[in-house]
Coordinates of C-alpha atoms in Angstrom, one line a residue:
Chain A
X288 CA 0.0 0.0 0.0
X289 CA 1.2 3.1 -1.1
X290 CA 0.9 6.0 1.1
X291 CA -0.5 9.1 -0.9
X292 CA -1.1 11.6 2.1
X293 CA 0.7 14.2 2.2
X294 CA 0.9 17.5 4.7
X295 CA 0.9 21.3 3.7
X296 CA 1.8 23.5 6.8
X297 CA 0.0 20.8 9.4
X298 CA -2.8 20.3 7.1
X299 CA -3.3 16.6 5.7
X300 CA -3.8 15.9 2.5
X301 CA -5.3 12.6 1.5
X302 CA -3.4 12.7 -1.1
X303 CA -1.1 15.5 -3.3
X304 CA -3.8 16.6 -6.3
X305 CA -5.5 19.6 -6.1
X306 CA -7.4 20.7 -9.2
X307 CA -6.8 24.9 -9.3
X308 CA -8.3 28.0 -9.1
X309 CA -10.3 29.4 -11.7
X310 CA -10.3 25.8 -13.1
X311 CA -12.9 23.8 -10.8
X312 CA -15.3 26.6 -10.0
X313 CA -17.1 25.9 -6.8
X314 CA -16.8 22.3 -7.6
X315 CA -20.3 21.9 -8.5
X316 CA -20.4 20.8 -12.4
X317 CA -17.1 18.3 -11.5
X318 CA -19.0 16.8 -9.0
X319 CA -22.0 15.8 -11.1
X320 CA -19.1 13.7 -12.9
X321 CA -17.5 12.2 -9.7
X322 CA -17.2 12.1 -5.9
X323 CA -15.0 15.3 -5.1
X324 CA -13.8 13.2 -2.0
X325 CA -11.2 11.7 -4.1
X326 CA -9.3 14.8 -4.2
X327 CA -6.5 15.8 -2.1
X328 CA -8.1 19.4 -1.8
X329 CA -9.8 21.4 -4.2
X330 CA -8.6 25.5 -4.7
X331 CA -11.9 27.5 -5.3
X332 CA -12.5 30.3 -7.7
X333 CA -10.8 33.7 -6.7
X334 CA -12.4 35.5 -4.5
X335 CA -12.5 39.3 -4.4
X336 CA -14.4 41.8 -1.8
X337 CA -17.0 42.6 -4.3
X338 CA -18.9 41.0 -7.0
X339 CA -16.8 40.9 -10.2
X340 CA -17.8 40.2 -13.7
X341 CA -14.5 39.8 -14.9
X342 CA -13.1 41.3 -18.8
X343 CA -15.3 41.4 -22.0
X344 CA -15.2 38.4 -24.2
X345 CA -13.7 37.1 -26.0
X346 CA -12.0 35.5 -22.7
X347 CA -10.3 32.6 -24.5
X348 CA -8.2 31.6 -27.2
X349 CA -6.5 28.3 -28.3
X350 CA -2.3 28.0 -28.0
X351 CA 0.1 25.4 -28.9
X352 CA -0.6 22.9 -26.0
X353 CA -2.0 25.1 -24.2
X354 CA -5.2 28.4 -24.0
X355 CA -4.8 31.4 -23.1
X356 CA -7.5 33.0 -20.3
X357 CA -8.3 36.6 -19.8
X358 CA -11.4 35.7 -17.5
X359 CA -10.5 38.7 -14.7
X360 CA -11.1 37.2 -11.5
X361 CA -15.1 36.8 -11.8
X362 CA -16.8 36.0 -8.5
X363 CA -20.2 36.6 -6.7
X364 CA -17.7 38.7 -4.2
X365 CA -16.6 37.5 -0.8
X366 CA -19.6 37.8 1.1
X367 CA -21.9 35.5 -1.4
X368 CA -18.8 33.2 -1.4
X369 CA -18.6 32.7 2.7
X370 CA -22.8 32.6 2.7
X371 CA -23.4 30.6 -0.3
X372 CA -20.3 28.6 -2.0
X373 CA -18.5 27.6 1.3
X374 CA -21.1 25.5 2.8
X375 CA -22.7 24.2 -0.8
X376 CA -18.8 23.2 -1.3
X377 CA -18.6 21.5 2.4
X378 CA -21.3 19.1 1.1
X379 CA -19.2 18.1 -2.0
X380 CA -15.5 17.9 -0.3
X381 CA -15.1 16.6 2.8
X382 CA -11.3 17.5 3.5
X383 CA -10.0 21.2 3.5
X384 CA -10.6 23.3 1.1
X385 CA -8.2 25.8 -0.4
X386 CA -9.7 29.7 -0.4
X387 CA -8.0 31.7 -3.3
X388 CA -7.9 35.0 -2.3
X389 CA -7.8 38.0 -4.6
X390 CA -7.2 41.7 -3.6
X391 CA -6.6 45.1 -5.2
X392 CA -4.9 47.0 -2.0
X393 CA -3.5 45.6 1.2
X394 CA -6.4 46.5 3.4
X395 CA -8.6 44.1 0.7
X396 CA -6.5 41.5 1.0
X397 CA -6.5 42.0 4.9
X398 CA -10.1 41.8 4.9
X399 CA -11.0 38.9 2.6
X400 CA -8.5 36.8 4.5
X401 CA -10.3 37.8 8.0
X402 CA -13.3 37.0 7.1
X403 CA -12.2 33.8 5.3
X404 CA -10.5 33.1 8.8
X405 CA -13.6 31.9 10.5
X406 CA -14.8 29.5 7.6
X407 CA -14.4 26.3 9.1
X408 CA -14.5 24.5 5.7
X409 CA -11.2 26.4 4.8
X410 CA -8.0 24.9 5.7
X411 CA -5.5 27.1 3.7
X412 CA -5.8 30.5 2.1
X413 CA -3.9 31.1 -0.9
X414 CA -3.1 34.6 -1.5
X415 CA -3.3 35.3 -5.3
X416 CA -0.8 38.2 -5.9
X417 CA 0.1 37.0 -9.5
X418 CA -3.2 37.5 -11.5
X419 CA -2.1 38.7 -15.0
X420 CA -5.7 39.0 -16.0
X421 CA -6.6 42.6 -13.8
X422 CA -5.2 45.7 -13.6
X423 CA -4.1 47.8 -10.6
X424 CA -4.0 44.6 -8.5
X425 CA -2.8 41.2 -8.3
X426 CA 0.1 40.9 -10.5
X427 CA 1.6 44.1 -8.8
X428 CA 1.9 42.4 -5.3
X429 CA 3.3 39.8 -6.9
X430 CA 6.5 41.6 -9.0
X431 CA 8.6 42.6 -6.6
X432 CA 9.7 41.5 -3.4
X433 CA 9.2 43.8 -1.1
X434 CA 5.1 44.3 -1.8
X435 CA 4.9 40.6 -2.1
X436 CA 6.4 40.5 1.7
X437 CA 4.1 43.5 2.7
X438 CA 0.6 41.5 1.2
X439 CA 2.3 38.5 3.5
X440 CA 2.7 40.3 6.5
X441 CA -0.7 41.6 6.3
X442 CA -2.4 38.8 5.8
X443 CA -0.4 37.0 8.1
X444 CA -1.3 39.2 10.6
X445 CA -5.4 38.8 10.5
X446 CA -5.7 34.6 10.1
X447 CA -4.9 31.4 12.3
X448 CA -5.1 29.5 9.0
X449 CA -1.7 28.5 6.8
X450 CA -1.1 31.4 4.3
X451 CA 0.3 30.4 1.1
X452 CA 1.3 32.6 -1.7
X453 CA 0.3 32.1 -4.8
X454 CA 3.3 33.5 -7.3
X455 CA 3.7 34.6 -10.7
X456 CA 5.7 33.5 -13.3
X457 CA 6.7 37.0 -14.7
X458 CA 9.2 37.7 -13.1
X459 CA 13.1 38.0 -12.7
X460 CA 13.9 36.8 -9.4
X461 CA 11.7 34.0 -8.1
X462 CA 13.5 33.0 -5.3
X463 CA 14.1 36.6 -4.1
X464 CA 10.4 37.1 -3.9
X465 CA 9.9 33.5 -2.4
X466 CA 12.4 34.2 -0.1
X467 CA 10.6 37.4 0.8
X468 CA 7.3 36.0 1.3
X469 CA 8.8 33.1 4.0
X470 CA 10.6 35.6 6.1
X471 CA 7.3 38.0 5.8
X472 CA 5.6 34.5 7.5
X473 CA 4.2 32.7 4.6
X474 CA 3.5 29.1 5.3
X475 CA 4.0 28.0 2.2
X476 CA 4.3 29.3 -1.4
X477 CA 1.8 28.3 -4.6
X478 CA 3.6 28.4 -8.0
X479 CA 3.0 29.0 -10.9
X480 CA 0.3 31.2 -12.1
X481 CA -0.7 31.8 -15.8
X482 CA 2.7 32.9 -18.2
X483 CA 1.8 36.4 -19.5
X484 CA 0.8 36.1 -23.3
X485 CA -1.1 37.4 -26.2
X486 CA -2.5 36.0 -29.4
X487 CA -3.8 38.3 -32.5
X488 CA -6.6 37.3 -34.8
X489 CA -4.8 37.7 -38.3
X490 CA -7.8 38.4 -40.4
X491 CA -9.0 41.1 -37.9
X492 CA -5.5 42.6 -37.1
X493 CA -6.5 42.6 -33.4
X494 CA -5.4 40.9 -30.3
X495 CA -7.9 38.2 -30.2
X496 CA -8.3 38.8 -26.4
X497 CA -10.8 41.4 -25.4
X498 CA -8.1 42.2 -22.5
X499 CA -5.7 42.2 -25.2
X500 CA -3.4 39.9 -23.1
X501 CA -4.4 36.9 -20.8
X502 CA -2.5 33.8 -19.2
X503 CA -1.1 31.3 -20.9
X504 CA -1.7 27.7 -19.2
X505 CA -2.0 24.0 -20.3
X506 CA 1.0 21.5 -21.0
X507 CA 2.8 24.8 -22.9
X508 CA 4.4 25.9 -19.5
X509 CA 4.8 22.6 -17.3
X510 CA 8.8 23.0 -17.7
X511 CA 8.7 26.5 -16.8
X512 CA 6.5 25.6 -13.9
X513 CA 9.5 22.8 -13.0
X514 CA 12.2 24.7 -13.5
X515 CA 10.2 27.4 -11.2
X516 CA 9.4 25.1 -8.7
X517 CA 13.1 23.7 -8.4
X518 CA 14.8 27.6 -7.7
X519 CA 12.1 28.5 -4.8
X520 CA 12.8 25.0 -3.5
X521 CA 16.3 25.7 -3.5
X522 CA 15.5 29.3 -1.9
X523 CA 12.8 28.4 0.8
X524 CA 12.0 25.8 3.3
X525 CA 8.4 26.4 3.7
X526 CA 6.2 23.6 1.6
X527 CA 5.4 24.7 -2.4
X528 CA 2.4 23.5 -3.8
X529 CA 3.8 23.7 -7.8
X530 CA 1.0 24.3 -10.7
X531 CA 1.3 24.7 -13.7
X532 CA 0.5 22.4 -16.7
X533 CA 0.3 19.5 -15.3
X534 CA -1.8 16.9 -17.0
X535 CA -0.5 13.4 -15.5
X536 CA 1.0 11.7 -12.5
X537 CA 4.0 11.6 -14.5
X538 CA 3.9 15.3 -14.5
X539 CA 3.0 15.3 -10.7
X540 CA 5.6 13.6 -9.6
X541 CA 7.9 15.4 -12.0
X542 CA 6.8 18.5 -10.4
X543 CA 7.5 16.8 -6.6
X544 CA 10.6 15.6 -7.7
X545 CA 11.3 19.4 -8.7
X546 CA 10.5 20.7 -4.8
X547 CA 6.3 20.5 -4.5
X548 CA 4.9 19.2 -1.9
X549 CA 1.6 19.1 -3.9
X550 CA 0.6 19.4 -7.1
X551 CA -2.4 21.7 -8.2
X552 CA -4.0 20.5 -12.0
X553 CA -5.6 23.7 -14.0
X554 CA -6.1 23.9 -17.5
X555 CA -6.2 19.7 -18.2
X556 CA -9.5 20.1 -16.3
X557 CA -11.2 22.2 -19.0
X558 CA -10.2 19.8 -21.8
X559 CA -11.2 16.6 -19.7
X560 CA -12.9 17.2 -16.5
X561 CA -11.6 13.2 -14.8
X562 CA -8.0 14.6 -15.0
X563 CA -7.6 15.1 -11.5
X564 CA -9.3 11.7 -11.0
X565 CA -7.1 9.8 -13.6
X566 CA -4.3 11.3 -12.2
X567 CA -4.8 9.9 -8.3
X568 CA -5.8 6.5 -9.1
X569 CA -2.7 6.1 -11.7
X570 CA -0.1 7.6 -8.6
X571 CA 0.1 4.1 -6.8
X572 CA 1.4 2.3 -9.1
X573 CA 3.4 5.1 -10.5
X574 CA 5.3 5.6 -7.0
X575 CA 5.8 1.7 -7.2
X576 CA 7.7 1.9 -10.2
X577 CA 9.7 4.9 -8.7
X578 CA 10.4 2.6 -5.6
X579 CA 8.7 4.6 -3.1
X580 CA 6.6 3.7 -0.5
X581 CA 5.5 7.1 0.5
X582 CA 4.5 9.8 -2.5
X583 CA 6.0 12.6 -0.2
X584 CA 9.4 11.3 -0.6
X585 CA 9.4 12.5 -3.9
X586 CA 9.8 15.9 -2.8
X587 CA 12.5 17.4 -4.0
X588 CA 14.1 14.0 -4.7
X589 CA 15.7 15.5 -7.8
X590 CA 18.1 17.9 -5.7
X591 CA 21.3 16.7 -4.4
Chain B
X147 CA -23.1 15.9 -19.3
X148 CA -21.5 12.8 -20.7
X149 CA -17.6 11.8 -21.8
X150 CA -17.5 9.4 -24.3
X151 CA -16.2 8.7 -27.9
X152 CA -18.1 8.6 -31.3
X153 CA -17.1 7.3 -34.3
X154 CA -17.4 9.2 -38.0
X155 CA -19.6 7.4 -40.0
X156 CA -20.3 9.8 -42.6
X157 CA -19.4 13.1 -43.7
X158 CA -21.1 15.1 -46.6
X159 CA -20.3 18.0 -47.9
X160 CA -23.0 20.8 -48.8
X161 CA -21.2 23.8 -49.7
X162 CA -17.9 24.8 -50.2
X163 CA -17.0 25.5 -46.5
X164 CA -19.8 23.4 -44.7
X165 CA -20.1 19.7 -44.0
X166 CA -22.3 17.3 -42.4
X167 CA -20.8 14.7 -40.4
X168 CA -23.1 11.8 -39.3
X169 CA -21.9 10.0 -35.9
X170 CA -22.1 6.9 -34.1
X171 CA -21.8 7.1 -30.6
X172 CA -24.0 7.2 -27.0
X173 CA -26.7 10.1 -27.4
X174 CA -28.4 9.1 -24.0
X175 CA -27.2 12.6 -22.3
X176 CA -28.8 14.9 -25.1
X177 CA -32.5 15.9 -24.1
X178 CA -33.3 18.8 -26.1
X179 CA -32.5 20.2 -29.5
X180 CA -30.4 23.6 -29.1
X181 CA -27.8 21.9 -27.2
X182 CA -24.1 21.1 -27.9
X183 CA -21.4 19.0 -27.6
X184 CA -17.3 19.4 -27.5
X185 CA -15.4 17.5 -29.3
X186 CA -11.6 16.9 -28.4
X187 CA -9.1 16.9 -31.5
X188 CA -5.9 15.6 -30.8
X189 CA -4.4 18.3 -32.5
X190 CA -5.5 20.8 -30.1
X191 CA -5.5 21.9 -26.5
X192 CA -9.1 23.3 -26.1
X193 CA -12.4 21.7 -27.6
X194 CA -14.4 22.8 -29.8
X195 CA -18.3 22.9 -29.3
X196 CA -20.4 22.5 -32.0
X197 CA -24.2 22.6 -31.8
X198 CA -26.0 18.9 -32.1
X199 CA -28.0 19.4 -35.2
X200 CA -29.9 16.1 -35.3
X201 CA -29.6 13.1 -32.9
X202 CA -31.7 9.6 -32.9
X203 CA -30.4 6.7 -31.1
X204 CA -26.5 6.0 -31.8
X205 CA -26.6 8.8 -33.8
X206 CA -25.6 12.0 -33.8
X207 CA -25.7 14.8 -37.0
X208 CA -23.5 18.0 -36.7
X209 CA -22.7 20.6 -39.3
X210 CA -19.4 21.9 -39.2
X211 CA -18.6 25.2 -41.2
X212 CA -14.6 25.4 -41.4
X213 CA -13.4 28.9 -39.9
X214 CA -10.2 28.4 -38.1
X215 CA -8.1 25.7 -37.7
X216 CA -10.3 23.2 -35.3
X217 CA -13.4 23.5 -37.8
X218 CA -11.1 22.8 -40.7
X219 CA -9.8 19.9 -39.4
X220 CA -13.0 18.9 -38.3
X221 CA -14.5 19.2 -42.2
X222 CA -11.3 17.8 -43.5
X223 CA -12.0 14.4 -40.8
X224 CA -12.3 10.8 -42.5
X225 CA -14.9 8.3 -41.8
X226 CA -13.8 6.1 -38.9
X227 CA -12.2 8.7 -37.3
X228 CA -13.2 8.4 -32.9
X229 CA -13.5 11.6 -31.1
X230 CA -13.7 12.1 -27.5
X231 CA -16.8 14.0 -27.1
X232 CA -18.5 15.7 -23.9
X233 CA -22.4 15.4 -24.8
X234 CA -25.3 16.9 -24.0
X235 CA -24.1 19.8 -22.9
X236 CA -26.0 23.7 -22.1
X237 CA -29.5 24.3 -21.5
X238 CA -31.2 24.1 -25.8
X239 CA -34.1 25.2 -26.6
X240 CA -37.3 25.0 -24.4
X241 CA -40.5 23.9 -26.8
X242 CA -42.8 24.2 -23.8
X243 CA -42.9 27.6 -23.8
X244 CA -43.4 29.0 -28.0
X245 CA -46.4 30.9 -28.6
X246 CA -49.4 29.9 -31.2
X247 CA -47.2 31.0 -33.8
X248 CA -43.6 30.7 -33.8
X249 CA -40.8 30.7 -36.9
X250 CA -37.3 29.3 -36.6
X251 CA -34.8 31.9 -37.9
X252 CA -31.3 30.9 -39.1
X253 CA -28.1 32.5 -40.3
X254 CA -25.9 30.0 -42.4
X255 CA -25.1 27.0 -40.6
X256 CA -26.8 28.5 -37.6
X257 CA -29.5 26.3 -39.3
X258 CA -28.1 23.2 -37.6
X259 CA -29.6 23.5 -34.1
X260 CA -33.1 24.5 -35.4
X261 CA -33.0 21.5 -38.1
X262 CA -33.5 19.1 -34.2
X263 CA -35.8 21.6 -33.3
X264 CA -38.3 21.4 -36.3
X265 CA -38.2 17.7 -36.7
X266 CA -39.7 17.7 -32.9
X267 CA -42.2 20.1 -33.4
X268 CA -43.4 18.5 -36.5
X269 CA -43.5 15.3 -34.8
X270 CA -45.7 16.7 -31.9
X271 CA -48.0 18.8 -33.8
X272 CA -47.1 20.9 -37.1
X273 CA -43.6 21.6 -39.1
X274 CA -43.0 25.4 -37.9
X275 CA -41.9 28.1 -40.8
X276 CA -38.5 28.1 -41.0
X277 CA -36.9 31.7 -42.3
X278 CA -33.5 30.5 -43.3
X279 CA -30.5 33.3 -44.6
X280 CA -27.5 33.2 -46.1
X281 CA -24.7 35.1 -48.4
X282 CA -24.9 33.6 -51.5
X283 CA -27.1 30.8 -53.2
X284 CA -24.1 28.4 -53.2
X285 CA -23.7 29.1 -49.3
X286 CA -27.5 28.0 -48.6
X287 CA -27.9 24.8 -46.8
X288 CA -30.7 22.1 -45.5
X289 CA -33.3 23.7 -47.6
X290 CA -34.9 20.6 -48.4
X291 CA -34.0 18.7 -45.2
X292 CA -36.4 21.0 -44.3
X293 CA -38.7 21.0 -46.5
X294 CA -39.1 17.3 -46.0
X295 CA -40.5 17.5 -42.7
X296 CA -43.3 19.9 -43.9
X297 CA -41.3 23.3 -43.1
X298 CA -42.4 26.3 -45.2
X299 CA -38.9 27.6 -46.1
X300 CA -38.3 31.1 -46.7
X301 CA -34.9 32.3 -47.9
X302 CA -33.0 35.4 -47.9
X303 CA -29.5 35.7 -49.5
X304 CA -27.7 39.0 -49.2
X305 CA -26.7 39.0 -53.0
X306 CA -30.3 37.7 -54.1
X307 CA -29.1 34.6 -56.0
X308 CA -31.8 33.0 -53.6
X309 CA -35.1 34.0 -52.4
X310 CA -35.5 37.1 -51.1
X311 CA -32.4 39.5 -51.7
X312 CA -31.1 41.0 -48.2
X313 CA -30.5 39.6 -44.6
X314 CA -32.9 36.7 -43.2
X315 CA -35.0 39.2 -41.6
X316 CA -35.9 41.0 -44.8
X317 CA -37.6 37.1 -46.0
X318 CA -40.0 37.1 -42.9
X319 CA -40.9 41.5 -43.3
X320 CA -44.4 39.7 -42.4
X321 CA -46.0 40.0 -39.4
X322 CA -47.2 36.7 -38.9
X323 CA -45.3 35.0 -36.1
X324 CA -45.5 35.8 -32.2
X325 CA -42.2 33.5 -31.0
X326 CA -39.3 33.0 -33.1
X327 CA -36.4 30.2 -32.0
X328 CA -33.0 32.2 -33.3
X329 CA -29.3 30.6 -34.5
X330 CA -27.0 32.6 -36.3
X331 CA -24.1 35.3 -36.0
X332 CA -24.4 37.9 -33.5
X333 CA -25.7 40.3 -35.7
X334 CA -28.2 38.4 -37.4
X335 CA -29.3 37.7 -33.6
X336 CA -29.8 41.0 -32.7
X337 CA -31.7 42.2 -36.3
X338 CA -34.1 39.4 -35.2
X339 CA -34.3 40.7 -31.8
X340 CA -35.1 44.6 -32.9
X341 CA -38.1 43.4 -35.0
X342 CA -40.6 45.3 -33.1
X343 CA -43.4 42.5 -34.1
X344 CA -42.1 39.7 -33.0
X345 CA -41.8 40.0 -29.2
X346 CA -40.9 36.8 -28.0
X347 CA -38.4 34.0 -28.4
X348 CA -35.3 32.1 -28.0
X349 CA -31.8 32.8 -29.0
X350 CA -29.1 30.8 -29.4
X351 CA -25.7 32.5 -28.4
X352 CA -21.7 31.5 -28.9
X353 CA -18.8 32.5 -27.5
X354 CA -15.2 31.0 -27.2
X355 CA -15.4 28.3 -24.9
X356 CA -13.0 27.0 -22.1
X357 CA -14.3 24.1 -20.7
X358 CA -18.2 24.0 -22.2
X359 CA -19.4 22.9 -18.8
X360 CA -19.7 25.7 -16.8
X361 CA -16.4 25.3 -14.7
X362 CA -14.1 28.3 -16.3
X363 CA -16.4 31.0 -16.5
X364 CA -15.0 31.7 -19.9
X365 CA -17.6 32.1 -21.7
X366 CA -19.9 35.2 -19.7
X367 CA -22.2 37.2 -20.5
X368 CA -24.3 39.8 -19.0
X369 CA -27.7 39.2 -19.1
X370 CA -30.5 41.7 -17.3
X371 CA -30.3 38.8 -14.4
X372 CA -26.5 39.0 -14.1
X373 CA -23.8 37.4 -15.5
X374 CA -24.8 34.2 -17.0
X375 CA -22.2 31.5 -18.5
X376 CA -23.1 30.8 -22.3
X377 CA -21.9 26.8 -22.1
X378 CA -24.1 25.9 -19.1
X379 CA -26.7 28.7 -18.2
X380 CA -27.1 29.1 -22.1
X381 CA -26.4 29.0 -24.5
X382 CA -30.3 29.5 -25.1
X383 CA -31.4 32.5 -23.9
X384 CA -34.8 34.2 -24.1
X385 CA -35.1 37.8 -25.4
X386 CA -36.4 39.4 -22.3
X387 CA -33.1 38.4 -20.7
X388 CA -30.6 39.7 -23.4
X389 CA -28.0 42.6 -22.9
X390 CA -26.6 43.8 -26.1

């Protein structure tokens, strides 16, 4: 018997797969498919203070193995979220969910995560400071070092729960602002977020975004999520949940190999919504073949 | 919402960009005409939904008018070619609710979904008038297929190689319809909407798609009750909810 558990900050995991945010909704149309229970965790849609609509269509467009999404954080807004989704989602999933949490100033992020803080359901917030998708927020926090430590400290400062920060890919230094997030008192760190791209619609000279540029997911950036993964492992020794094209358990464990203690699973989910489920009932056998007994040696087993 | 493959028994061609493809394959999840289904190409990340046309037991009709590079390969598919398909998915067209006096409207092969639609109507009570417009005579499609169910066709073609010459809604200039059951381009939608006659009915809306199942939120619209997702909420929406 293989043991699949793993643990994220003092929060158990049945297992390492977590299908992520923006990707699984509020679990509702995956669960008409099959029982969410399987799942590690599941990372709910982003949540923002108010209601959000998102960008204009279109919001997608097709990429080499991989889409592009410009959706722009679309939510009911945190207050629906905590009344309505939370408790609907406790019905589906069991375990501890994952709260996404969006934010255009510090105080926002402050107060989503407070109110979050009290939602039994919730075992780990993950601070979203990497959104390419809106403007004057997300992504911002994210760039630098020093406001991604600030948004830490902030947050850090109003929950019990584990904070994790969820990290872009657009950057220079990813370690740098890894680092800064761990000694700000991040729990853990979430990587990687959609790559910044752009497509153009030949026949209509335009970008074929509405938002003119969106985040580029899917198999397209899985070894720039590795590669990712591997420098803030080698920077931090807070737990990493990597993301970022991941469409196997090859790919999982590739990912755990690179430094993640977990695995989130985005964009496969859109192109065939059993991904996540595939993908936990191939791991025992995979983890066999890779001679462990335990999936959470894998972690990191690729450094030296 | 069902995940499972169908194989290509036929494809036909009926003009010079649009096919019909005839599948084999489990229909059991598709209940109403209007909806869709997504069909996974292995040369491509994201699927591509494509309105059900026709469906009767194992079989499945779609037609499939090649735009970009997913349709095209789609068109260009050979028989005994399997494709993972999602089926049955978004709301289609409710039948329940059409007035004394309704008339399907369709632009090009927005004809597909309404093709499902009349064949149930005519097999419940009588074959509906069916306003059908397109660009050029060589462009027009499943005129007869109509016809054959008992349809009263009228056609519009902007150049006026068939029918009447202008857009589809210039064919129906008429007031003798109180619902009308709408598939086309945006445009056309919105002509048919503005006809100050015809005050009720269903439209049929598309948008690029992430998932098709309501899980990406994609694919929103705003509607006068809020935003509403086009793959799962839709993509059927009455007029009295429409934002243009």
């Amino acid at each position: 018997m293989v043991d699949l558990s793993v643990t994220l900050a003092g929060v158990k995991l049945k297992n390492p797969i977590i299908p992520a945010s923006g990707t699984f909704g509020y679990g509702r149309e995956y669960a008409e498919l099959y029982d969410l229970n399987v799942l590690g965790s599941f990372s709910f849609k982003g949540t923002t203070e108010e209601p959000r609509f998102g960008n204009l269509q279109p919001r997608i467009a097709e990429a080499p193995a991989g889409m592009l999404n410009a959706v722009g954080l679309q939510n009911p807004g945190i207050d629906a979220v905590i009344d309505q989704e939370v408790p609907h989602m406790a019905t589906l999933f069991h375990g501890p969910l994952i709260a996404n949490v969006g934010g255009f100033s510090l105080r926002e992020y402050e107060d989503n995560c407070r109110k979050l803080n009290d939602c039994a359901p919730v075992g780990i917030l993950e601070v979203n400071i990497s959104c390419p998708n809106v403007h004057a927020g997300g992504q911002n926090f994210g760039s630098d070092a020093r406001s991604a430590a600030q948004v830490t400290r902030a947050v850090r400062a109003v929950t019990d729960k584990p904070v994790f920060i969820k990290l872009s890919p657009n950057v220079g230094d990813i370690g740098a602002i890894a680092r800064a997030c761990e000694e700000a008192g991040a729990n853990g760190i979430c990587l990687i977020n959609t790559v910044l791209a752009m497509r153009i619609d030949l026949d209509r000279r335009r970008p074929l975004l509405a938002n003119r540029t969106g985040g580029l997911s899917g198999p397209a950036i899985f070894p720039i999520a590795v590669r990712m993964v591997w420098d803030v492992y080698e920077a931090v020794k807070i737990p990493i949940i990597g993301c970022g094209g991941v469409a196997s358990a090859e790919d999982a464990a590739e990912l755990m190999m690179a430094g993640a203690a977990a695995v989130e699973v985005g964009a496969a989910n859109l192109r065939d919504p059993y991904t996540c489920k595939k993908i936990i009932e191939a791991l025992p056998a995979l983890c066999s073949r890779l001679g462990v007994n335990k999936i959470s040696e894998l972690t990191g087993g690729a450094h030296t | 919402m069902k995940e499972s493959c169908f194989t290509l028994e036929k494809i036909r061609t009926l003009t010079e960009d649009t096919c019909e493809l005839i599948l084999r394959g489990d229909t059991s999840a598709i209940t109403r005409p209007g909806q869709f289904v997504n069909l996974a190409l292995p040369e491509k990340f994201l699927r591509r939904p494509i309105s059900v046309c026709d469906w009767w037991e194992d079989t499945l009709v779609l037609l499939i008018r090649a735009v970009g590079e997913g349709s095209r390969c789609l068109t260009q598919s050979r028989p005994g070619t399997v494709f993972n398909v999602l089926s049955g998915l978004g709301n289609g067209f409710a039948t329940s609710s059409a007035g004394a006096r309704p008339v399907l409207v369709g632009g090009g092969v927005g004809a597909a979904p309404l093709y499902g639609l009349a064949r149930r109507m005519a097999q419940v009570g009588t074959a509906p008038t069916v306003a059908l417009g397109f660009r050029r005579a060589v462009d027009a499609l499943y005129i007869r297929e109509f016809e054959a169910l008992g349809c009263r066709v009228m056609t519009a073609t902007e150049d006026g190689s068939l029918g009447t010459r202008g857009f589809v809604t210039d064919s129906m200039a008429e007031a003798c319809w109180d619902y009308a059951y709408v598939c086309g381009p945006t445009p056309m939608l919105r002509a048919v909407c503005d006809l100050p006659w015809l005050t009720d009915g269903q439209y049929s809306f598309e948008a690029r798609m992430g998932c098709g199942f309501g899980a990406c939120m994609g694919c929103s619209i705003s509607t006068v009750h809020g935003s509403r997702r086009v793959c799962k909420d839709g993509p059927i929406f009455t007029r009295e909810e429409i934002v243009w």
